[in-house]
Amino acid sequence: MNLLTNILSYQNPDLGQISINGRRYLTKPDFRYSLILGLAFGNSSTRCTKNLGQSTKDALNFFQIFAPIIAQKAILDTCNFNPEEQDFWSIDSLTKGSTPIEAHLNSYEALVHAKYIIDHEKLDPKNSLFIAHPAHMERVIGLAKKLGLEGQPF
């Protein structure tokens, strides 16, 4: 699988480019997702993961859909969600606890944990909005499909 230097090189004719506060995203603008699935790229102190946290907030604001978020703790830490206002689950809390070890989960392990949460909470695995590093998105989408998770990138 090729690494993307830019998500804009991801080949999917259904996707369109949107801009939010100067940040560009490639996504399906009319997509009605049932959950957000976020995979970190490092721990919560890295610039990349902070950007992924901002991408998660941008997605919520752009789509205006209240849907659960299943993400690695590093992303959730950057978002500061209020549990009374937003449903979210940490992928890492299943087995790794709340230590910075979440950066050691590989993509496949993170997606397996996410699938467990999706199945346990009876969420729809066919309409996920994927939040991941642009160079990592194609891998995330490919692995997710192998686990029965489908959706669109953001």
Coordinates of C-alpha atoms in Angstrom, one line a residue, residues 12-154:
N12 CA -11.8 8.4 -4.8
P13 CA -14.1 10.3 -7.2
D14 CA -16.7 10.8 -4.5
L15 CA -14.5 13.1 -2.4
G16 CA -14.4 16.8 -2.6
Q17 CA -12.1 19.4 -1.1
I18 CA -13.3 21.6 1.7
S19 CA -11.6 24.3 3.7
I20 CA -12.2 25.2 7.4
N21 CA -10.3 28.1 8.9
G22 CA -7.6 27.7 6.3
R23 CA -7.2 24.0 6.8
R24 CA -7.9 21.8 3.7
Y25 CA -9.7 18.5 3.9
L26 CA -10.6 15.9 1.3
T27 CA -13.9 14.2 2.3
K28 CA -17.4 13.5 1.1
P29 CA -19.1 16.8 2.0
D30 CA -22.6 15.3 2.2
F31 CA -21.6 12.2 4.1
R32 CA -23.9 11.2 6.9
Y33 CA -21.5 9.3 9.3
S34 CA -22.6 7.3 12.3
L35 CA -19.3 7.6 14.2
I36 CA -15.9 9.3 14.1
L37 CA -12.9 6.9 14.2
G38 CA -9.6 8.6 15.0
L39 CA -6.1 7.1 14.9
A40 CA -3.3 9.1 16.5
F41 CA 0.1 9.6 15.0
G42 CA 2.3 9.8 18.1
N43 CA 1.3 10.9 21.6
S44 CA -0.8 13.9 22.5
S45 CA 2.1 16.3 22.7
T46 CA 3.1 15.9 19.0
R47 CA 2.0 18.6 16.6
C48 CA 0.6 15.9 14.3
T49 CA -1.7 14.5 17.0
K50 CA -2.8 18.0 18.0
N51 CA -3.7 18.6 14.4
L52 CA -5.8 15.4 14.4
G53 CA -7.6 16.6 17.4
Q54 CA -8.4 19.8 15.6
S55 CA -9.5 17.8 12.6
T56 CA -11.9 15.9 14.8
K57 CA -13.4 19.2 16.1
D58 CA -13.5 20.6 12.5
A59 CA -15.4 17.5 11.4
L60 CA -18.0 17.9 14.1
N61 CA -18.5 21.6 13.3
F62 CA -18.6 21.0 9.5
F63 CA -21.0 18.1 9.4
Q64 CA -23.1 19.2 12.4
I65 CA -23.9 15.6 13.3
F66 CA -23.9 14.5 16.9
A67 CA -22.2 11.1 16.7
P68 CA -20.0 9.1 19.0
I69 CA -16.2 9.4 18.7
I70 CA -14.0 6.4 19.0
A71 CA -10.4 7.5 19.1
Q72 CA -7.0 6.9 20.6
K73 CA -6.5 8.7 23.9
A74 CA -3.9 11.0 22.4
I75 CA -6.5 12.6 20.1
L76 CA -9.2 12.7 22.8
D77 CA -6.7 14.4 25.1
T78 CA -6.3 17.3 22.6
C79 CA -10.1 17.8 22.2
N80 CA -11.1 18.2 25.8
F81 CA -14.6 16.9 25.2
N82 CA -17.2 17.2 28.0
P83 CA -18.7 13.7 28.6
E84 CA -22.1 15.3 29.2
E85 CA -22.1 16.8 25.7
Q86 CA -20.2 14.2 23.6
D87 CA -20.1 10.4 23.6
F88 CA -16.6 9.2 23.2
W89 CA -14.5 6.1 23.9
S90 CA -10.8 5.7 24.1
I91 CA -9.5 2.9 21.9
D92 CA -6.5 2.5 24.2
S93 CA -8.4 2.1 27.5
L94 CA -9.5 -1.4 26.6
T95 CA -6.1 -2.9 27.5
K96 CA -3.5 -0.3 27.8
G97 CA -4.9 2.1 30.4
S98 CA -4.4 5.8 30.4
T99 CA -0.6 5.9 30.2
P100 CA 1.3 7.3 27.2
I101 CA 1.6 3.8 25.9
E102 CA -1.2 4.4 23.4
A103 CA 1.4 5.6 20.9
H104 CA 2.7 2.0 20.8
L105 CA -0.6 0.6 19.4
N106 CA -0.2 -0.1 15.7
S107 CA -2.9 0.7 13.3
Y108 CA -4.3 -2.8 13.1
E109 CA -4.4 -3.1 17.0
A110 CA -6.1 0.3 17.3
L111 CA -8.7 -0.7 14.7
V112 CA -9.3 -4.1 16.3
H113 CA -10.0 -2.3 19.6
A114 CA -12.3 0.2 17.8
K115 CA -14.2 -2.7 16.2
Y116 CA -14.7 -4.2 19.7
I117 CA -16.2 -1.0 20.9
I118 CA -18.4 -0.6 17.8
D119 CA -19.7 -4.2 18.2
H120 CA -20.1 -3.9 22.0
E121 CA -22.0 -0.5 21.7
K122 CA -24.0 -1.8 18.7
L123 CA -22.8 1.1 16.5
D124 CA -23.0 1.1 12.7
P125 CA -19.6 0.0 11.3
K126 CA -20.5 1.0 7.7
N127 CA -20.6 4.8 8.1
S128 CA -17.4 5.8 9.8
L129 CA -15.6 9.1 9.4
F130 CA -11.9 8.3 9.5
I131 CA -9.5 10.9 11.2
A132 CA -5.9 9.9 10.6
H133 CA -2.6 11.4 9.4
P134 CA -2.9 12.1 5.6
A135 CA 0.1 9.9 4.8
H136 CA -1.5 7.1 6.8
M137 CA -5.1 7.4 5.6
E138 CA -5.0 4.8 2.8
R139 CA -3.5 2.2 5.2
V140 CA -6.2 3.0 7.8
I141 CA -9.0 2.7 5.2
G142 CA -7.6 -0.6 3.9
L143 CA -7.2 -2.2 7.3
A144 CA -10.6 -0.9 8.4
K145 CA -12.2 -2.6 5.4
K146 CA -10.6 -5.9 6.3
L147 CA -12.2 -5.6 9.7
G148 CA -15.7 -4.8 8.3
L149 CA -15.4 -1.0 8.9
E150 CA -16.3 1.3 6.1
G151 CA -16.5 5.0 5.7
Q152 CA -14.9 8.1 4.3
P153 CA -11.7 10.1 5.2
F154 CA -11.6 13.5 6.7

